[in-house]
PDB file of C-alpha atoms in Angstrom:
ATOM      1  CA  MET A   1      -6.123 -15.388   0.113  1.00 39.00           C
ATOM      2  CA  SER A   2      -3.357 -15.054  -2.478  1.00 45.00           C
ATOM      3  CA  THR A   3      -3.005 -17.979  -4.880  1.00 57.00           C
ATOM      4  CA  GLU A   4       0.476 -16.901  -5.973  1.00 74.00           C
ATOM      5  CA  PRO A   5       3.396 -18.699  -4.302  1.00 85.00           C
ATOM      6  CA  ILE A   6       5.315 -16.497  -1.896  1.00 89.00           C
ATOM      7  CA  ASP A   7       8.935 -15.788  -2.816  1.00 89.00           C
ATOM      8  CA  PRO A   8      10.860 -16.157   0.471  1.00 90.00           C
ATOM      9  CA  THR A   9      13.729 -14.072  -0.911  1.00 89.00           C
ATOM     10  CA  SER A  10      11.539 -11.029  -1.565  1.00 85.00           C
ATOM     11  CA  SER A  11      11.517  -9.756   2.037  1.00 85.00           C
ATOM     12  CA  ALA A  12      12.120 -10.766   5.628  1.00 88.00           C
ATOM     13  CA  ARG A  13       8.369 -10.905   6.151  1.00 87.00           C
ATOM     14  CA  ALA A  14       7.922 -13.234   3.160  1.00 90.00           C
ATOM     15  CA  PHE A  15      10.691 -15.483   4.494  1.00 94.00           C
ATOM     16  CA  TYR A  16       8.925 -15.572   7.870  1.00 94.00           C
ATOM     17  CA  ALA A  17       5.613 -16.543   6.223  1.00 94.00           C
ATOM     18  CA  VAL A  18       7.183 -19.381   4.216  1.00 95.00           C
ATOM     19  CA  GLN A  19       9.065 -20.714   7.246  1.00 95.00           C
ATOM     20  CA  LEU A  20       5.950 -20.604   9.411  1.00 96.00           C
ATOM     21  CA  ARG A  21       4.028 -22.689   6.890  1.00 95.00           C
ATOM     22  CA  ARG A  22       6.958 -25.096   6.503  1.00 95.00           C
ATOM     23  CA  VAL A  23       7.458 -25.653  10.234  1.00 95.00           C
ATOM     24  CA  ARG A  24       3.723 -25.948  10.907  1.00 96.00           C
ATOM     25  CA  THR A  25       3.235 -28.441   8.072  1.00 95.00           C
ATOM     26  CA  ALA A  26       6.225 -30.511   9.213  1.00 95.00           C
ATOM     27  CA  ALA A  27       4.646 -30.679  12.668  1.00 94.00           C
ATOM     28  CA  LYS A  28       1.375 -31.843  11.044  1.00 95.00           C
ATOM     29  CA  LEU A  29      -0.615 -29.052  12.655  1.00 94.00           C
ATOM     30  CA  THR A  30      -3.505 -27.174  11.126  1.00 94.00           C
ATOM     31  CA  GLN A  31      -3.565 -23.416  11.481  1.00 94.00           C
ATOM     32  CA  SER A  32      -6.286 -23.714  14.132  1.00 92.00           C
ATOM     33  CA  GLN A  33      -4.365 -26.371  16.050  1.00 93.00           C
ATOM     34  CA  LEU A  34      -1.252 -24.227  16.121  1.00 94.00           C
ATOM     35  CA  GLY A  35      -3.238 -21.161  17.170  1.00 90.00           C
ATOM     36  CA  GLY A  36      -4.765 -23.123  20.033  1.00 89.00           C
ATOM     37  CA  HIS A  37      -1.410 -24.253  21.415  1.00 91.00           C
ATOM     38  CA  PRO A  38      -1.005 -23.193  25.085  1.00 90.00           C
ATOM     39  CA  ASP A  39       2.007 -21.064  24.209  1.00 87.00           C
ATOM     40  CA  MET A  40       0.081 -19.303  21.426  1.00 82.00           C
ATOM     41  CA  VAL A  41      -3.654 -18.859  22.128  1.00 76.00           C
ATOM     42  CA  VAL A  42      -4.419 -16.997  18.899  1.00 80.00           C
ATOM     43  CA  SER A  43      -6.952 -17.709  16.177  1.00 81.00           C
ATOM     44  CA  GLY A  44      -6.267 -19.992  13.250  1.00 86.00           C
ATOM     45  CA  LYS A  45      -7.256 -17.065  11.050  1.00 83.00           C
ATOM     46  CA  LEU A  46      -4.359 -15.045  12.431  1.00 82.00           C
ATOM     47  CA  ILE A  47      -1.918 -17.840  11.555  1.00 91.00           C
ATOM     48  CA  GLU A  48      -3.446 -18.012   8.073  1.00 91.00           C
ATOM     49  CA  ALA A  49      -3.157 -14.229   7.629  1.00 84.00           C
ATOM     50  CA  VAL A  50       0.531 -14.218   8.622  1.00 88.00           C
ATOM     51  CA  GLU A  51       1.265 -17.137   6.299  1.00 92.00           C
ATOM     52  CA  ASN A  52      -0.397 -15.289   3.430  1.00 88.00           C
ATOM     53  CA  LEU A  53       1.172 -11.863   4.147  1.00 84.00           C
ATOM     54  CA  ARG A  54      -2.125 -10.262   5.100  1.00 76.00           C
ATOM     55  CA  ARG A  55      -0.951  -9.639   8.672  1.00 77.00           C
ATOM     56  CA  ALA A  56       2.503  -8.809   9.948  1.00 76.00           C
ATOM     57  CA  PRO A  57       3.821 -11.058  12.726  1.00 83.00           C
ATOM     58  CA  THR A  58       4.327  -9.583  16.174  1.00 81.00           C
ATOM     59  CA  ARG A  59       6.985 -10.112  18.809  1.00 82.00           C
ATOM     60  CA  ARG A  60       4.431 -11.871  21.017  1.00 84.00           C
ATOM     61  CA  LEU A  61       3.478 -14.261  18.206  1.00 88.00           C
ATOM     62  CA  SER A  62       7.124 -14.935  17.367  1.00 92.00           C
ATOM     63  CA  VAL A  63       8.051 -15.766  20.963  1.00 91.00           C
ATOM     64  CA  GLY A  64       5.003 -18.048  21.165  1.00 93.00           C
ATOM     65  CA  LEU A  65       5.965 -19.865  17.977  1.00 95.00           C
ATOM     66  CA  ASP A  66       9.485 -20.496  19.262  1.00 95.00           C
ATOM     67  CA  LYS A  67       8.047 -21.940  22.466  1.00 94.00           C
ATOM     68  CA  ALA A  68       5.429 -24.027  20.673  1.00 94.00           C
ATOM     69  CA  PHE A  69       7.981 -25.591  18.319  1.00 95.00           C
ATOM     70  CA  GLY A  70      10.855 -25.763  20.811  1.00 94.00           C
ATOM     71  CA  LEU A  71      13.042 -23.448  18.736  1.00 94.00           C
ATOM     72  CA  ASP A  72      15.748 -21.087  19.975  1.00 93.00           C
ATOM     73  CA  GLN A  73      15.124 -17.532  18.728  1.00 92.00           C
ATOM     74  CA  PHE A  74      14.138 -18.771  15.262  1.00 95.00           C
ATOM     75  CA  PHE A  75      10.941 -16.800  14.712  1.00 93.00           C
ATOM     76  CA  ALA A  76      12.031 -14.111  17.170  1.00 92.00           C
ATOM     77  CA  GLY A  77      15.184 -13.629  15.109  1.00 93.00           C
ATOM     78  CA  MET A  78      13.184 -13.297  11.900  1.00 92.00           C
ATOM     79  CA  TYR A  79      10.885 -10.826  13.609  1.00 89.00           C
ATOM     80  CA  ALA A  80      13.903  -8.678  14.484  1.00 86.00           C
ATOM     81  CA  ALA A  81      14.848  -8.689  10.791  1.00 88.00           C
ATOM     82  CA  ILE A  82      11.305  -7.640   9.849  1.00 82.00           C
ATOM     83  CA  LYS A  83      11.547  -4.730  12.293  1.00 77.00           C
ATOM     84  CA  ARG A  84      14.801  -3.561  10.735  1.00 78.00           C
ATOM     85  CA  GLU A  85      13.444  -3.925   7.205  1.00 76.00           C
ATOM     86  CA  SER A  86      10.110  -2.216   7.854  1.00 68.00           C
ATOM     87  CA  GLY A  87      11.504   1.166   8.822  1.00 64.00           C
ATOM     88  CA  ILE A  88       8.709   1.460  11.405  1.00 66.00           C
ATOM     89  CA  PRO A  89       9.936   2.849  14.761  1.00 65.00           C
ATOM     90  CA  SER A  90      10.320   0.145  17.413  1.00 63.00           C
ATOM     91  CA  HIS A  91       7.969   1.891  19.840  1.00 65.00           C
ATOM     92  CA  PHE A  92       5.210   1.920  17.216  1.00 75.00           C
ATOM     93  CA  LEU A  93       5.701  -1.770  16.429  1.00 74.00           C
ATOM     94  CA  GLU A  94       5.165  -2.355  20.146  1.00 76.00           C
ATOM     95  CA  TYR A  95       2.018  -0.234  19.962  1.00 83.00           C
ATOM     96  CA  ILE A  96       0.731  -2.305  17.011  1.00 83.00           C
ATOM     97  CA  GLU A  97       1.092  -5.478  19.075  1.00 80.00           C
ATOM     98  CA  TYR A  98      -1.114  -3.959  21.763  1.00 86.00           C
ATOM     99  CA  GLU A  99      -3.551  -2.672  19.147  1.00 90.00           C
ATOM    100  CA  GLU A 100      -4.024  -6.163  17.717  1.00 84.00           C
ATOM    101  CA  ARG A 101      -5.076  -7.474  21.156  1.00 85.00           C
ATOM    102  CA  ALA A 102      -7.266  -4.560  22.185  1.00 93.00           C
ATOM    103  CA  SER A 103     -10.975  -5.053  22.817  1.00 95.00           C
ATOM    104  CA  SER A 104     -11.638  -1.326  22.506  1.00 97.00           C
ATOM    105  CA  ILE A 105      -9.824   1.527  20.770  1.00 97.00           C
ATOM    106  CA  LYS A 106     -10.551   5.183  21.464  1.00 98.00           C
ATOM    107  CA  ILE A 107      -8.930   7.724  19.160  1.00 97.00           C
ATOM    108  CA  TYR A 108      -8.809  11.500  19.235  1.00 97.00           C
ATOM    109  CA  ALA A 109      -7.437  12.927  15.964  1.00 95.00           C
ATOM    110  CA  ASN A 110      -6.954  16.653  15.535  1.00 92.00           C
ATOM    111  CA  PHE A 111      -5.043  16.814  12.250  1.00 91.00           C
ATOM    112  CA  LEU A 112      -5.521  13.714  10.048  1.00 94.00           C
ATOM    113  CA  VAL A 113      -7.886  10.761   9.783  1.00 96.00           C
ATOM    114  CA  SER A 114      -6.667   7.884  11.948  1.00 94.00           C
ATOM    115  CA  GLY A 115      -4.561   5.245  10.210  1.00 93.00           C
ATOM    116  CA  LEU A 116      -7.157   2.577  11.042  1.00 95.00           C
ATOM    117  CA  LEU A 117      -9.644   4.370   8.776  1.00 97.00           C
ATOM    118  CA  GLN A 118      -7.388   5.720   6.041  1.00 96.00           C
ATOM    119  CA  THR A 119      -7.790   4.753   2.403  1.00 96.00           C
ATOM    120  CA  GLU A 120      -4.693   3.582   0.544  1.00 95.00           C
ATOM    121  CA  GLU A 121      -4.445   6.844  -1.415  1.00 95.00           C
ATOM    122  CA  TYR A 122      -4.823   8.986   1.706  1.00 96.00           C
ATOM    123  CA  ALA A 123      -2.238   6.922   3.581  1.00 93.00           C
ATOM    124  CA  ARG A 124       0.240   7.227   0.719  1.00 93.00           C
ATOM    125  CA  GLU A 125      -0.306  10.970   0.552  1.00 93.00           C
ATOM    126  CA  VAL A 126       0.324  11.587   4.249  1.00 90.00           C
ATOM    127  CA  LEU A 127       3.305   9.228   4.445  1.00 88.00           C
ATOM    128  CA  SER A 128       5.126  10.258   1.262  1.00 85.00           C
ATOM    129  CA  PRO A 129       6.576  13.610   2.454  1.00 76.00           C
ATOM    130  CA  ILE A 130       8.437  12.003   5.361  1.00 68.00           C
ATOM    131  CA  GLN A 131       9.508   8.639   3.893  1.00 68.00           C
ATOM    132  CA  ARG A 132      12.099   7.472   1.402  1.00 70.00           C
ATOM    133  CA  PRO A 133      10.516   6.146  -1.814  1.00 72.00           C
ATOM    134  CA  ASP A 134      11.938   2.655  -1.209  1.00 70.00           C
ATOM    135  CA  ARG A 135      10.166   2.485   2.169  1.00 73.00           C
ATOM    136  CA  LEU A 136       6.918   4.182   1.244  1.00 82.00           C
ATOM    137  CA  GLU A 137       5.024   1.231  -0.202  1.00 80.00           C
ATOM    138  CA  GLN A 138       6.071  -1.008   2.692  1.00 76.00           C
ATOM    139  CA  LEU A 139       4.742   1.513   5.179  1.00 80.00           C
ATOM    140  CA  VAL A 140       1.493   2.013   3.271  1.00 85.00           C
ATOM    141  CA  ALA A 141       0.989  -1.769   3.181  1.00 82.00           C
ATOM    142  CA  ALA A 142       1.733  -2.017   6.905  1.00 80.00           C
ATOM    143  CA  ARG A 143      -0.799   0.712   7.674  1.00 85.00           C
ATOM    144  CA  LEU A 144      -3.502  -1.005   5.613  1.00 87.00           C
ATOM    145  CA  ALA A 145      -2.670  -4.365   7.204  1.00 83.00           C
ATOM    146  CA  ARG A 146      -3.459  -2.888  10.620  1.00 86.00           C
ATOM    147  CA  GLN A 147      -7.035  -2.355   9.443  1.00 91.00           C
ATOM    148  CA  GLU A 148      -7.588  -6.121   9.290  1.00 86.00           C
ATOM    149  CA  ILE A 149      -8.457  -6.048  13.000  1.00 88.00           C
ATOM    150  CA  LEU A 150     -11.668  -4.212  12.090  1.00 92.00           C
ATOM    151  CA  ARG A 151     -12.698  -7.028   9.742  1.00 88.00           C
ATOM    152  CA  ARG A 152     -12.057  -9.998  11.987  1.00 84.00           C
ATOM    153  CA  ASP A 153     -14.832 -12.021  13.639  1.00 84.00           C
ATOM    154  CA  ASP A 154     -14.322 -10.263  16.987  1.00 87.00           C
ATOM    155  CA  PRO A 155     -13.330  -6.706  16.043  1.00 92.00           C
ATOM    156  CA  PRO A 156     -12.522  -4.171  18.746  1.00 95.00           C
ATOM    157  CA  TRP A 157     -14.996  -1.419  19.539  1.00 97.00           C
ATOM    158  CA  LEU A 158     -13.692   1.669  17.774  1.00 97.00           C
ATOM    159  CA  ASP A 159     -14.683   5.111  19.049  1.00 98.00           C
ATOM    160  CA  VAL A 160     -13.187   7.968  17.018  1.00 98.00           C
ATOM    161  CA  LEU A 161     -13.306  11.694  17.720  1.00 97.00           C
ATOM    162  CA  LEU A 162     -12.266  13.909  14.800  1.00 96.00           C
ATOM    163  CA  ASP A 163     -11.751  17.645  14.884  1.00 95.00           C
ATOM    164  CA  GLU A 164     -13.923  19.316  12.257  1.00 96.00           C
ATOM    165  CA  SER A 165     -10.744  20.541  10.559  1.00 95.00           C
ATOM    166  CA  VAL A 166      -9.831  16.905   9.817  1.00 96.00           C
ATOM    167  CA  VAL A 167     -13.038  16.455   7.830  1.00 96.00           C
ATOM    168  CA  ARG A 168     -12.599  19.722   5.948  1.00 96.00           C
ATOM    169  CA  ARG A 169      -8.863  19.452   5.228  1.00 95.00           C
ATOM    170  CA  ILE A 170      -7.953  18.635   1.608  1.00 95.00           C
ATOM    171  CA  VAL A 171      -5.259  15.960   1.603  1.00 95.00           C
ATOM    172  CA  GLY A 172      -3.571  15.396  -1.741  1.00 90.00           C
ATOM    173  CA  ASP A 173      -6.444  16.583  -3.890  1.00 93.00           C
ATOM    174  CA  ARG A 174     -10.233  16.697  -3.795  1.00 95.00           C
ATOM    175  CA  GLU A 175     -10.703  13.203  -5.219  1.00 96.00           C
ATOM    176  CA  ILE A 176      -8.410  11.616  -2.633  1.00 96.00           C
ATOM    177  CA  THR A 177     -10.217  13.540   0.096  1.00 96.00           C
ATOM    178  CA  ARG A 178     -13.618  12.636  -1.326  1.00 96.00           C
ATOM    179  CA  ARG A 179     -12.839   8.930  -1.263  1.00 97.00           C
ATOM    180  CA  GLN A 180     -11.514   9.266   2.289  1.00 97.00           C
ATOM    181  CA  LEU A 181     -14.726  10.924   3.463  1.00 97.00           C
ATOM    182  CA  GLU A 182     -16.756   8.215   1.744  1.00 97.00           C
ATOM    183  CA  ARG A 183     -14.700   5.660   3.654  1.00 97.00           C
ATOM    184  CA  LEU A 184     -15.582   7.419   6.915  1.00 97.00           C
ATOM    185  CA  LEU A 185     -19.282   7.214   6.057  1.00 97.00           C
ATOM    186  CA  GLU A 186     -18.906   3.541   5.243  1.00 96.00           C
ATOM    187  CA  ALA A 187     -17.102   2.847   8.519  1.00 96.00           C
ATOM    188  CA  ALA A 188     -19.677   4.813  10.518  1.00 95.00           C
ATOM    189  CA  HIS A 189     -22.341   2.304   9.464  1.00 95.00           C
ATOM    190  CA  GLU A 190     -20.418  -0.629  10.936  1.00 95.00           C
ATOM    191  CA  SER A 191     -21.887  -1.829  14.229  1.00 94.00           C
ATOM    192  CA  HIS A 192     -18.555  -1.725  16.109  1.00 96.00           C
ATOM    193  CA  VAL A 193     -17.497   1.747  14.940  1.00 97.00           C
ATOM    194  CA  THR A 194     -18.554   5.164  16.252  1.00 97.00           C
ATOM    195  CA  ILE A 195     -17.317   8.360  14.606  1.00 98.00           C
ATOM    196  CA  ARG A 196     -18.027  11.792  16.054  1.00 98.00           C
ATOM    197  CA  VAL A 197     -16.824  15.196  14.924  1.00 97.00           C
ATOM    198  CA  VAL A 198     -15.746  17.841  17.421  1.00 96.00           C
ATOM    199  CA  PRO A 199     -17.176  21.053  15.916  1.00 95.00           C
ATOM    200  CA  ALA A 200     -15.035  24.106  15.343  1.00 92.00           C
ATOM    201  CA  GLY A 201     -15.262  26.403  18.355  1.00 87.00           C
ATOM    202  CA  ALA A 202     -16.101  23.629  20.824  1.00 88.00           C
ATOM    203  CA  PRO A 203     -14.402  24.083  24.222  1.00 85.00           C
ATOM    204  CA  ALA A 204     -11.920  21.235  23.801  1.00 77.00           C
ATOM    205  CA  TYR A 205      -8.212  22.080  23.582  1.00 77.00           C
ATOM    206  CA  PRO A 206      -5.966  18.993  23.880  1.00 79.00           C
ATOM    207  CA  SER A 207      -2.431  19.640  22.652  1.00 77.00           C
ATOM    208  CA  GLY A 208      -2.284  16.652  20.319  1.00 88.00           C
ATOM    209  CA  ALA A 209      -3.766  13.398  19.067  1.00 92.00           C
ATOM    210  CA  PHE A 210      -3.872  10.337  21.307  1.00 95.00           C
ATOM    211  CA  ILE A 211      -5.192   6.783  21.515  1.00 95.00           C
ATOM    212  CA  LEU A 212      -6.523   4.648  24.372  1.00 97.00           C
ATOM    213  CA  LEU A 213      -6.440   0.857  24.104  1.00 96.00           C
ATOM    214  CA  GLY A 214      -8.709  -1.175  26.368  1.00 96.00           C
ATOM    215  CA  PHE A 215      -8.356  -4.896  27.091  1.00 93.00           C
ATOM    216  CA  ALA A 216     -10.657  -7.550  28.499  1.00 89.00           C
ATOM    217  CA  GLU A 217      -8.316  -8.633  31.302  1.00 84.00           C
ATOM    218  CA  GLU A 218      -5.534  -6.028  31.360  1.00 87.00           C
ATOM    219  CA  PRO A 219      -5.359  -2.348  32.308  1.00 92.00           C
ATOM    220  CA  ALA A 220      -5.682   0.189  29.499  1.00 94.00           C
ATOM    221  CA  ILE A 221      -2.654   1.785  27.887  1.00 93.00           C
ATOM    222  CA  GLY A 222      -2.274   5.030  25.966  1.00 94.00           C
ATOM    223  CA  TYR A 223      -0.378   6.271  22.949  1.00 93.00           C
ATOM    224  CA  VAL A 224       0.377   9.939  22.355  1.00 91.00           C
ATOM    225  CA  GLU A 225       1.203  10.788  18.755  1.00 82.00           C
ATOM    226  CA  GLY A 226       4.192  12.934  17.827  1.00 70.00           C
ATOM    227  CA  VAL A 227       5.859  14.490  14.808  1.00 66.00           C
ATOM    228  CA  ASN A 228       6.894  12.069  12.013  1.00 59.00           C
ATOM    229  CA  GLY A 229       5.678   9.052  13.949  1.00 59.00           C
ATOM    230  CA  LEU A 230       7.757   9.828  17.040  1.00 65.00           C
ATOM    231  CA  GLY A 231       4.977   8.990  19.465  1.00 77.00           C
ATOM    232  CA  GLN A 232       5.085   7.550  22.957  1.00 85.00           C
ATOM    233  CA  LEU A 233       3.438   4.606  24.669  1.00 85.00           C
ATOM    234  CA  ILE A 234       1.859   5.496  28.013  1.00 89.00           C
ATOM    235  CA  GLU A 235       1.946   2.645  30.507  1.00 88.00           C
ATOM    236  CA  PRO A 236      -1.067   1.879  32.729  1.00 88.00           C
ATOM    237  CA  GLY A 237      -1.463   4.352  35.538  1.00 91.00           C
ATOM    238  CA  ARG A 238      -2.436   7.904  36.351  1.00 92.00           C
ATOM    239  CA  GLU A 239      -1.507   9.349  32.941  1.00 94.00           C
ATOM    240  CA  VAL A 240      -3.702   6.836  31.113  1.00 94.00           C
ATOM    241  CA  SER A 241      -6.575   7.638  33.464  1.00 95.00           C
ATOM    242  CA  ALA A 242      -6.068  11.340  32.709  1.00 94.00           C
ATOM    243  CA  LEU A 243      -6.225  10.612  28.970  1.00 94.00           C
ATOM    244  CA  GLY A 244      -9.482   8.746  29.542  1.00 95.00           C
ATOM    245  CA  VAL A 245     -10.955  11.778  31.309  1.00 95.00           C
ATOM    246  CA  THR A 246      -9.767  14.029  28.477  1.00 95.00           C
ATOM    247  CA  PHE A 247     -11.358  11.750  25.886  1.00 96.00           C
ATOM    248  CA  ASP A 248     -14.671  11.839  27.748  1.00 95.00           C
ATOM    249  CA  GLN A 249     -14.515  15.631  28.030  1.00 95.00           C
ATOM    250  CA  ILE A 250     -13.929  15.976  24.282  1.00 95.00           C
ATOM    251  CA  GLY A 251     -16.682  13.468  23.566  1.00 96.00           C
ATOM    252  CA  ALA A 252     -19.106  15.488  25.680  1.00 95.00           C
ATOM    253  CA  VAL A 253     -18.877  18.431  23.264  1.00 95.00           C
ATOM    254  CA  ALA A 254     -18.731  16.346  20.078  1.00 96.00           C
ATOM    255  CA  MET A 255     -21.573  16.010  17.587  1.00 97.00           C
ATOM    256  CA  THR A 256     -23.779  12.950  17.631  1.00 97.00           C
ATOM    257  CA  PRO A 257     -22.930  10.196  15.130  1.00 97.00           C
ATOM    258  CA  ALA A 258     -25.992  11.215  13.070  1.00 97.00           C
ATOM    259  CA  ASP A 259     -24.976  14.887  12.996  1.00 97.00           C
ATOM    260  CA  THR A 260     -21.421  13.824  12.147  1.00 97.00           C
ATOM    261  CA  GLU A 261     -22.662  11.856   9.156  1.00 97.00           C
ATOM    262  CA  GLU A 262     -24.690  14.829   8.004  1.00 97.00           C
ATOM    263  CA  LEU A 263     -21.669  17.148   8.262  1.00 97.00           C
ATOM    264  CA  ILE A 264     -19.513  14.767   6.226  1.00 97.00           C
ATOM    265  CA  ARG A 265     -22.186  14.592   3.552  1.00 96.00           C
ATOM    266  CA  VAL A 266     -22.383  18.405   3.440  1.00 96.00           C
ATOM    267  CA  VAL A 267     -18.604  18.611   3.025  1.00 96.00           C
ATOM    268  CA  LEU A 268     -18.749  16.010   0.255  1.00 95.00           C
ATOM    269  CA  GLU A 269     -21.448  17.911  -1.584  1.00 93.00           C
ATOM    270  CA  SER A 270     -19.374  21.094  -1.439  1.00 91.00           C
ATOM    271  CA  MET A 271     -16.430  19.471  -3.251  1.00 84.00           C
TER     272      MET A 271
END
């Protein structure tokens, strides 16, 4: 947790964080009490993370806060300002809200390491060619903030399939790539993470990267990635089921987690 006071004039997100703490304190609610409100039903740790700028607020959270405090579009209005300021496409902000609630995340990546597993240097390298310098650091911070879901008390199950080319591709330079591969090895040892490489020449030919989000009490949704972040949410239904079949077919020809770890180590040693 940061010990530095937050300057509410520094960004829309900082203003949101300061106002959340102010309104909650005025209502004499702890973070856990607010999170447990019937209109909220989130963890106290999430409230703490938003107040300390470790997590970005979501539309769902903002609507819940307005209901809990009896406010008219107060937090929802600030959330709209955060969306405009962030430079992140609206459809992807919607995806992030689903991602934060998912109980399982299945990812097929055929070009780059998934954002949930990227190091800061790797993320900056892949984002910099397509972003204005004044937006770059905000977007890097937002990408790293998404990774907090993997460190919470109840993290989602993460199952990642990577084309072998992803592991062998040099991004930025060899040191950036080395640290990224070391991060993959570190993540692979976490109990809720599985990483498998699809070997070159394997009979798996999907046209692009995609993600499947599973939920405890809701149907799964999909997300198909596109150029420069222009992806598309896939609503529950036949197309999501088809993506699930495709993921299983790719997984059937992927290496085992142990063989994947060995391949990554071989690539590291060759650098």
